[in-house]
Amino acid sequence: MRKIICPVLFILLTVNLLAQNDLSVYHTHTDFDTTKTNQLLFQIENHNFFRNNEYFSDLVEGYTLPGYTIEPALVYYPSSLFRLKAGFNFRQFHGTKSSEQVMPVISAQLMLTRSLSVTLGAIRGSVHHNMPEPLIDPEWQINRPVETGLQFLLNTSRFKADLWLDWNQFIKTNDTIPEKFLAGFKGNLRVNQQDNNILLSIPLMMTATHRGGQISNFNEPMESLANLGTGIIASKNVGTKALRKTEFSLLALYFKDLTDKKERPMNSGFAVYPTMSLTTLWGDVMAGWWYGNDFYSPRGNPQFMSTSTYKPGFYQKERNMITLKYNLNKMIMKQLKFNFGVEGYIDTATKTLEYFYAINIIYSPSFKLMTLNHLE
């Protein structure tokens, strides 16, 4: 217990400015707009990225991701309650001669109530789930730019929720591949009203991955993994020109392997992750301390795990790590955003520093093509 309490007290006493990085700068999906009834739009979702991971430990190998994704699509609002989207997503890494991946994008979103919607097809995925990176690595915006399945979004004054199912691999009878999917939930409960005081909120998180399928004949072992998380977030809008916002976050996370035949040396584990951040005129900075004990998450940032992504059998039961982040986020215009980020991970046991730096340009404009009315 002293290993957990002492670093937490050290951080709280030495950094009096109060978190999670703001991922909204990476958002490409446009919100549902009830004022666009009968309008046909041409929409572009473009993410240009350069990310260099300088990793040297036994946990993760270093690599570089230079490239882009672009998703042109037609979007039609036949009513104020329904939106239909059809297009293609192209991903290409620099140095290749053609698109590395081309995926169709079909999405149907229906407003069930003023605050609740359901989407079938391509959903708002990756960074739009606003999950902490130990559960879902923001790099999945590059690795899996299109998530497909089912999604419910709830947005009220006190509670926001994202419940989704990302279907990774479909099977038919006598297939030789397994069925794969991820189910997730992210909720945020606002404890008090927005005012000049500290705003308190409680995050609720869950992810569950499954590999299996009754109608398929595959050689891989069946696997079901679950992660749970909660905590508390305290933020305050300062409002000065130089210092705009401070935030403190404390997360508690849990891992459980639900299958009989284990692929990893641990069956369950936990982690705590206090972080502090501040938003300033010169960018966002964050400092945190990670303590993980037999922790694993299949979609999480591998820096936070107890097993290696490339060395079979490598296992580090306890992870004590200091995280440091700096992000310069600029909104050039409503549809155009720029990000420069540097993030470091210091393993206190091995005294090693892993880090990455990245540049991102996000461009997501919409153009009205025409007004279309239904025939009676």
Coordinates of C-alpha atoms in Angstrom, one line a residue:
M1 CA 0.0 0.0 0.0
R2 CA 2.9 2.4 0.7
K3 CA 4.0 1.9 -2.9
I4 CA 0.7 3.3 -4.0
I5 CA 0.1 6.1 -1.4
C6 CA 3.5 7.7 -1.4
P7 CA 3.7 8.6 -5.1
V8 CA 0.1 9.9 -5.0
L9 CA 0.9 12.2 -2.1
F10 CA 4.1 13.3 -3.7
I11 CA 2.2 14.3 -6.9
L12 CA -0.6 16.0 -5.0
L13 CA 1.8 18.0 -2.8
T14 CA 4.3 19.1 -5.5
V15 CA 1.9 20.0 -8.2
N16 CA -0.8 22.3 -6.9
L17 CA -2.4 22.8 -10.3
L18 CA -4.9 20.4 -11.1
A19 CA -6.4 14.7 -16.0
Q20 CA -7.1 13.4 -19.0
N21 CA -5.8 14.9 -22.3
D22 CA -8.5 16.6 -24.3
L23 CA -9.1 14.4 -27.4
S24 CA -11.6 16.7 -29.0
V25 CA -8.9 18.1 -31.3
Y26 CA -8.7 14.7 -33.0
H27 CA -12.5 14.5 -33.6
T28 CA -13.5 14.3 -37.2
H29 CA -17.2 13.2 -37.0
T30 CA -19.7 16.0 -37.2
D31 CA -22.6 16.1 -34.7
F32 CA -26.2 15.4 -35.7
D33 CA -27.8 18.6 -36.9
T34 CA -31.6 18.8 -36.7
T35 CA -31.6 22.0 -38.9
K36 CA -30.4 20.2 -42.0
T37 CA -33.8 18.6 -42.9
N38 CA -34.0 17.6 -46.6
Q39 CA -30.4 18.7 -47.2
L40 CA -27.9 16.6 -49.2
L41 CA -24.3 17.4 -48.0
F42 CA -20.9 16.4 -49.3
Q43 CA -18.6 15.8 -46.3
I44 CA -14.9 15.2 -45.9
E45 CA -13.2 13.7 -42.8
N46 CA -9.5 14.0 -43.2
H47 CA -6.7 13.1 -40.7
N48 CA -3.1 13.8 -41.6
F49 CA -0.6 12.4 -39.1
F50 CA 3.1 11.9 -38.4
R51 CA 3.8 9.9 -35.2
N52 CA 7.2 8.7 -34.2
N53 CA 7.3 6.2 -31.3
E54 CA 10.7 6.1 -29.7
Y55 CA 10.3 2.9 -27.7
F56 CA 13.2 0.9 -26.5
S57 CA 12.0 -1.4 -23.7
D58 CA 11.0 -5.1 -23.8
L59 CA 7.3 -4.1 -23.7
V60 CA 6.9 -2.2 -27.0
E61 CA 9.1 -1.8 -30.1
G62 CA 9.5 1.6 -31.6
Y63 CA 8.0 2.5 -35.0
T64 CA 6.8 5.5 -37.0
L65 CA 3.4 6.2 -38.5
P66 CA 3.4 8.8 -41.3
G67 CA 0.3 9.1 -43.5
Y68 CA -3.3 10.1 -43.8
T69 CA -6.9 8.9 -43.8
I70 CA -9.6 10.6 -45.8
E71 CA -13.3 9.8 -45.9
P72 CA -15.4 11.6 -48.5
A73 CA -19.1 10.9 -48.1
L74 CA -22.6 12.0 -49.0
V75 CA -24.8 12.8 -46.0
Y76 CA -28.6 13.2 -46.3
Y77 CA -31.1 14.3 -43.7
P78 CA -34.6 13.1 -44.9
S79 CA -36.0 14.4 -41.7
S80 CA -34.9 16.2 -38.5
L81 CA -34.6 12.8 -36.8
F82 CA -32.7 10.7 -39.3
R83 CA -29.3 11.0 -41.1
L84 CA -27.9 8.6 -43.8
K85 CA -24.2 8.6 -44.7
A86 CA -22.5 6.8 -47.5
G87 CA -18.8 7.0 -48.6
F88 CA -15.4 5.4 -48.5
N89 CA -12.5 5.7 -46.1
F90 CA -9.0 5.6 -47.5
R91 CA -5.8 5.1 -45.4
Q92 CA -2.3 5.4 -46.8
F93 CA 1.1 5.4 -45.1
H94 CA 3.8 7.6 -46.8
G95 CA 6.3 5.5 -48.7
T96 CA 3.6 3.1 -50.2
K97 CA 2.4 3.3 -53.8
S98 CA -1.3 2.9 -53.1
S99 CA -3.9 3.1 -50.4
E100 CA -3.1 0.6 -47.7
Q101 CA -6.8 0.2 -46.8
V102 CA -10.0 1.1 -48.5
M103 CA -13.3 0.6 -46.6
P104 CA -16.9 1.4 -47.5
V105 CA -18.6 3.7 -44.9
I106 CA -22.4 3.3 -44.5
S107 CA -24.1 4.8 -41.5
A108 CA -27.7 5.3 -40.4
Q109 CA -28.3 7.5 -37.3
L110 CA -31.8 7.9 -35.8
M111 CA -32.8 10.3 -33.0
L112 CA -35.0 8.2 -30.7
T113 CA -35.5 11.2 -28.4
R114 CA -34.1 14.7 -28.1
S115 CA -31.1 13.3 -26.2
L116 CA -30.8 9.7 -27.3
S117 CA -29.7 8.4 -30.7
V118 CA -28.9 5.0 -32.3
T119 CA -26.5 4.4 -35.1
L120 CA -26.1 1.3 -37.2
G121 CA -23.2 0.7 -39.5
A122 CA -20.1 3.0 -39.2
I123 CA -20.1 4.5 -35.7
R124 CA -18.3 7.4 -34.0
G125 CA -15.2 5.4 -32.9
S126 CA -11.7 5.6 -31.6
V127 CA -11.0 9.0 -29.9
H128 CA -14.7 9.9 -30.1
H129 CA -15.3 7.4 -27.3
N130 CA -13.2 9.7 -25.0
M131 CA -11.8 6.7 -23.1
P132 CA -8.5 6.9 -21.1
E133 CA -5.6 5.6 -23.0
P134 CA -4.9 2.6 -20.8
L135 CA -8.3 1.3 -22.0
I136 CA -8.3 2.6 -25.6
D137 CA -5.1 3.9 -27.2
P138 CA -5.8 7.1 -29.2
E139 CA -3.5 5.5 -31.8
W140 CA -6.5 3.4 -32.8
Q141 CA -7.7 6.4 -34.8
I142 CA -4.9 5.4 -37.2
N143 CA -5.1 1.6 -36.7
R144 CA -8.8 1.3 -37.1
P145 CA -10.2 4.5 -38.6
V146 CA -13.6 3.0 -39.2
E147 CA -15.5 1.1 -36.5
T148 CA -18.7 -0.7 -37.6
G149 CA -21.6 -2.1 -35.6
L150 CA -24.1 -0.5 -33.2
Q151 CA -24.0 2.6 -31.0
F152 CA -26.2 4.4 -28.6
L153 CA -25.4 8.0 -27.7
L154 CA -27.0 9.8 -24.7
N155 CA -26.5 13.5 -24.0
T156 CA -28.3 15.2 -21.1
S157 CA -27.3 18.1 -18.9
R158 CA -26.1 15.7 -16.1
F159 CA -25.2 12.5 -17.8
K160 CA -23.5 11.6 -21.1
A161 CA -23.1 8.0 -22.3
D162 CA -21.6 6.1 -25.3
L163 CA -22.6 2.4 -25.6
W164 CA -21.2 0.7 -28.6
L165 CA -20.4 -2.6 -30.3
D166 CA -17.5 -2.7 -32.8
W167 CA -17.8 -5.8 -34.9
N168 CA -14.2 -6.6 -36.0
Q169 CA -14.7 -10.0 -37.8
F170 CA -17.8 -11.6 -39.2
I171 CA -18.1 -15.4 -39.7
K172 CA -20.3 -17.8 -41.6
T173 CA -21.0 -21.5 -41.0
N174 CA -17.8 -23.6 -41.3
D175 CA -15.5 -20.6 -41.6
T176 CA -12.0 -21.1 -40.5
I177 CA -11.7 -17.8 -38.7
P178 CA -13.1 -16.7 -35.4
E179 CA -15.8 -14.1 -34.7
K180 CA -14.3 -11.0 -33.1
F181 CA -15.9 -7.9 -31.5
L182 CA -15.5 -5.3 -28.8
A183 CA -18.3 -4.0 -26.7
G184 CA -17.7 -0.7 -24.8
F185 CA -19.4 1.8 -22.5
K186 CA -18.3 5.2 -21.4
G187 CA -20.5 7.3 -19.1
N188 CA -19.8 10.6 -17.4
L189 CA -22.0 11.7 -14.5
R190 CA -21.9 15.3 -13.6
V191 CA -22.1 15.6 -9.8
N192 CA -22.8 19.3 -9.5
Q193 CA -24.0 22.1 -11.8
Q194 CA -21.7 24.1 -14.0
D195 CA -20.7 27.4 -12.2
N196 CA -17.5 29.2 -11.0
N197 CA -16.8 26.4 -8.5
I198 CA -15.0 23.2 -9.1
L199 CA -16.9 20.9 -11.4
L200 CA -17.0 17.3 -10.2
S201 CA -17.8 14.3 -12.5
I202 CA -17.7 10.5 -12.2
P203 CA -16.6 8.5 -15.2
L204 CA -17.9 5.0 -15.8
M205 CA -16.0 2.7 -18.2
M206 CA -16.2 -0.8 -19.6
T207 CA -14.7 -2.7 -22.5
A208 CA -15.1 -6.4 -23.3
T209 CA -13.5 -8.2 -26.2
H210 CA -14.5 -11.6 -27.5
R211 CA -12.9 -14.1 -29.9
G212 CA -14.9 -17.2 -30.7
G213 CA -18.1 -18.2 -32.5
Q214 CA -20.2 -21.4 -32.4
I215 CA -20.6 -21.8 -36.2
S216 CA -17.0 -21.4 -37.1
N217 CA -14.2 -24.0 -37.2
F218 CA -11.0 -22.1 -36.1
N219 CA -7.7 -23.1 -34.6
E220 CA -7.3 -20.1 -32.2
P221 CA -8.4 -20.5 -28.6
M222 CA -11.6 -18.8 -27.5
E223 CA -11.0 -15.7 -25.5
S224 CA -13.1 -13.2 -23.5
L225 CA -11.5 -10.2 -21.7
A226 CA -13.1 -7.5 -19.7
N227 CA -12.0 -4.2 -18.3
L228 CA -13.9 -1.9 -15.8
G229 CA -13.1 1.5 -14.6
T230 CA -14.3 4.5 -12.6
G231 CA -13.0 7.4 -10.6
I232 CA -13.5 11.1 -10.1
I233 CA -12.6 14.2 -12.1
A234 CA -12.4 17.7 -10.7
S235 CA -12.0 20.6 -13.1
K236 CA -12.1 24.4 -12.8
N237 CA -12.3 27.1 -15.4
V238 CA -9.8 29.7 -14.3
G239 CA -10.6 32.2 -17.1
T240 CA -7.3 34.1 -17.2
K241 CA -5.5 34.8 -20.5
A242 CA -2.5 32.6 -19.6
L243 CA -4.2 29.9 -17.5
R244 CA -7.6 28.7 -18.7
K245 CA -8.4 25.4 -16.9
T246 CA -7.1 23.1 -14.3
E247 CA -8.1 19.5 -13.8
F248 CA -7.4 16.6 -11.4
S249 CA -8.4 13.0 -12.3
L250 CA -8.1 9.8 -10.3
L251 CA -9.0 6.5 -12.1
A252 CA -9.2 3.0 -10.8
L253 CA -9.2 0.2 -13.5
Y254 CA -9.7 -3.5 -13.3
F255 CA -8.9 -6.4 -15.7
K256 CA -10.3 -9.9 -15.8
D257 CA -9.7 -12.8 -18.2
L258 CA -13.0 -14.7 -18.4
T259 CA -11.8 -17.7 -20.4
D260 CA -10.7 -21.1 -19.1
K261 CA -7.5 -21.4 -21.2
K262 CA -5.4 -18.4 -20.4
E263 CA -2.9 -16.9 -22.9
R264 CA -1.3 -14.6 -20.4
P265 CA 0.4 -15.2 -17.0
M266 CA -2.3 -13.3 -15.1
N267 CA -6.0 -13.9 -14.7
S268 CA -7.0 -10.5 -13.2
G269 CA -5.3 -7.3 -12.3
F270 CA -5.9 -3.7 -11.3
A271 CA -4.4 -0.2 -11.7
V272 CA -4.7 3.3 -10.3
Y273 CA -3.9 6.4 -12.4
P274 CA -4.0 9.9 -10.8
T275 CA -3.2 12.7 -13.3
M276 CA -3.1 16.5 -13.2
S277 CA -3.3 18.8 -16.1
L278 CA -3.7 22.5 -17.0
T279 CA -4.8 24.3 -20.1
T280 CA -2.7 27.4 -20.8
L281 CA -2.2 29.9 -23.6
W282 CA 0.9 28.0 -24.6
G283 CA -0.7 24.5 -24.7
D284 CA -1.9 21.7 -22.4
V285 CA 0.4 19.9 -20.0
M286 CA -0.3 16.8 -17.9
A287 CA 1.6 14.8 -15.3
G288 CA 0.5 11.5 -13.9
W289 CA 1.6 8.4 -12.1
W290 CA 0.6 4.9 -13.1
Y291 CA 0.6 1.9 -10.9
G292 CA -0.5 -1.4 -12.5
N293 CA -0.6 -4.8 -11.0
D294 CA -1.2 -7.6 -13.6
F295 CA -3.0 -5.1 -15.8
Y296 CA -4.0 -5.7 -19.4
S297 CA -6.3 -4.2 -21.9
P298 CA -6.4 -5.4 -25.5
R299 CA -7.1 -1.9 -27.0
G300 CA -5.1 0.1 -24.5
N301 CA -1.8 1.8 -24.9
P302 CA 0.7 -1.1 -24.6
Q303 CA 3.0 1.1 -22.4
F304 CA 0.6 0.6 -19.5
M305 CA 0.5 -3.3 -19.8
S306 CA 2.3 -6.0 -17.9
T307 CA 3.0 -8.1 -21.0
S308 CA 5.0 -7.4 -24.2
T309 CA 3.6 -6.8 -27.6
Y310 CA 6.6 -8.5 -29.3
K311 CA 8.5 -10.7 -26.8
P312 CA 6.5 -13.8 -26.1
G313 CA 6.7 -14.7 -22.4
F314 CA 7.9 -11.3 -21.2
Y315 CA 6.1 -10.4 -18.0
Q316 CA 6.4 -7.5 -15.6
K317 CA 3.8 -8.0 -12.8
E318 CA 4.0 -4.5 -11.3
R319 CA 4.3 -1.3 -13.4
N320 CA 5.3 2.0 -11.7
M321 CA 5.4 4.7 -14.3
I322 CA 5.4 8.5 -14.5
T323 CA 3.6 10.0 -17.5
L324 CA 4.3 13.5 -18.9
K325 CA 2.4 15.0 -21.8
Y326 CA 2.4 18.3 -23.7
N327 CA 0.0 19.2 -26.5
L328 CA -0.3 22.3 -28.5
N329 CA -3.9 22.4 -29.9
K330 CA -5.0 25.1 -32.4
M331 CA -8.3 25.6 -34.0
I332 CA -7.4 27.4 -37.2
M333 CA -11.1 27.5 -38.2
K334 CA -14.1 25.5 -37.2
Q335 CA -13.3 22.7 -39.7
L336 CA -9.5 22.8 -39.4
K337 CA -7.5 21.8 -36.3
F338 CA -3.8 21.4 -35.7
N339 CA -2.0 19.4 -33.0
F340 CA 1.6 19.0 -31.9
G341 CA 2.2 16.6 -29.0
V342 CA 5.1 15.1 -27.0
E343 CA 4.4 12.4 -24.5
G344 CA 6.8 10.5 -22.2
Y345 CA 6.6 7.4 -20.1
I346 CA 9.2 6.9 -17.3
D347 CA 9.4 3.4 -15.8
T348 CA 10.6 4.0 -12.2
A349 CA 11.8 0.4 -11.8
T350 CA 14.0 0.2 -14.9
K351 CA 14.7 4.0 -15.1
T352 CA 13.9 4.0 -18.8
L353 CA 12.2 6.7 -20.8
E354 CA 9.9 5.9 -23.7
Y355 CA 8.4 8.8 -25.6
F356 CA 6.8 9.8 -28.8
Y357 CA 6.1 13.1 -30.7
A358 CA 3.4 13.7 -33.2
I359 CA 1.9 16.2 -35.6
N360 CA -1.8 16.0 -36.6
I361 CA -3.9 18.1 -39.0
I362 CA -7.6 17.5 -38.9
Y363 CA -9.9 18.8 -41.6
S364 CA -13.6 18.0 -41.7
P365 CA -15.7 20.4 -43.8
S366 CA -19.3 20.0 -45.0
F367 CA -20.8 21.4 -48.2
K368 CA -24.5 21.8 -49.1
L369 CA -25.2 20.3 -52.5
M370 CA -28.9 20.6 -52.8
T371 CA -32.3 20.3 -51.1
L372 CA -34.2 17.1 -51.7
N373 CA -37.9 16.6 -50.8
H374 CA -39.6 13.2 -50.5
L375 CA -42.2 12.3 -53.1
E376 CA -45.6 11.7 -51.7

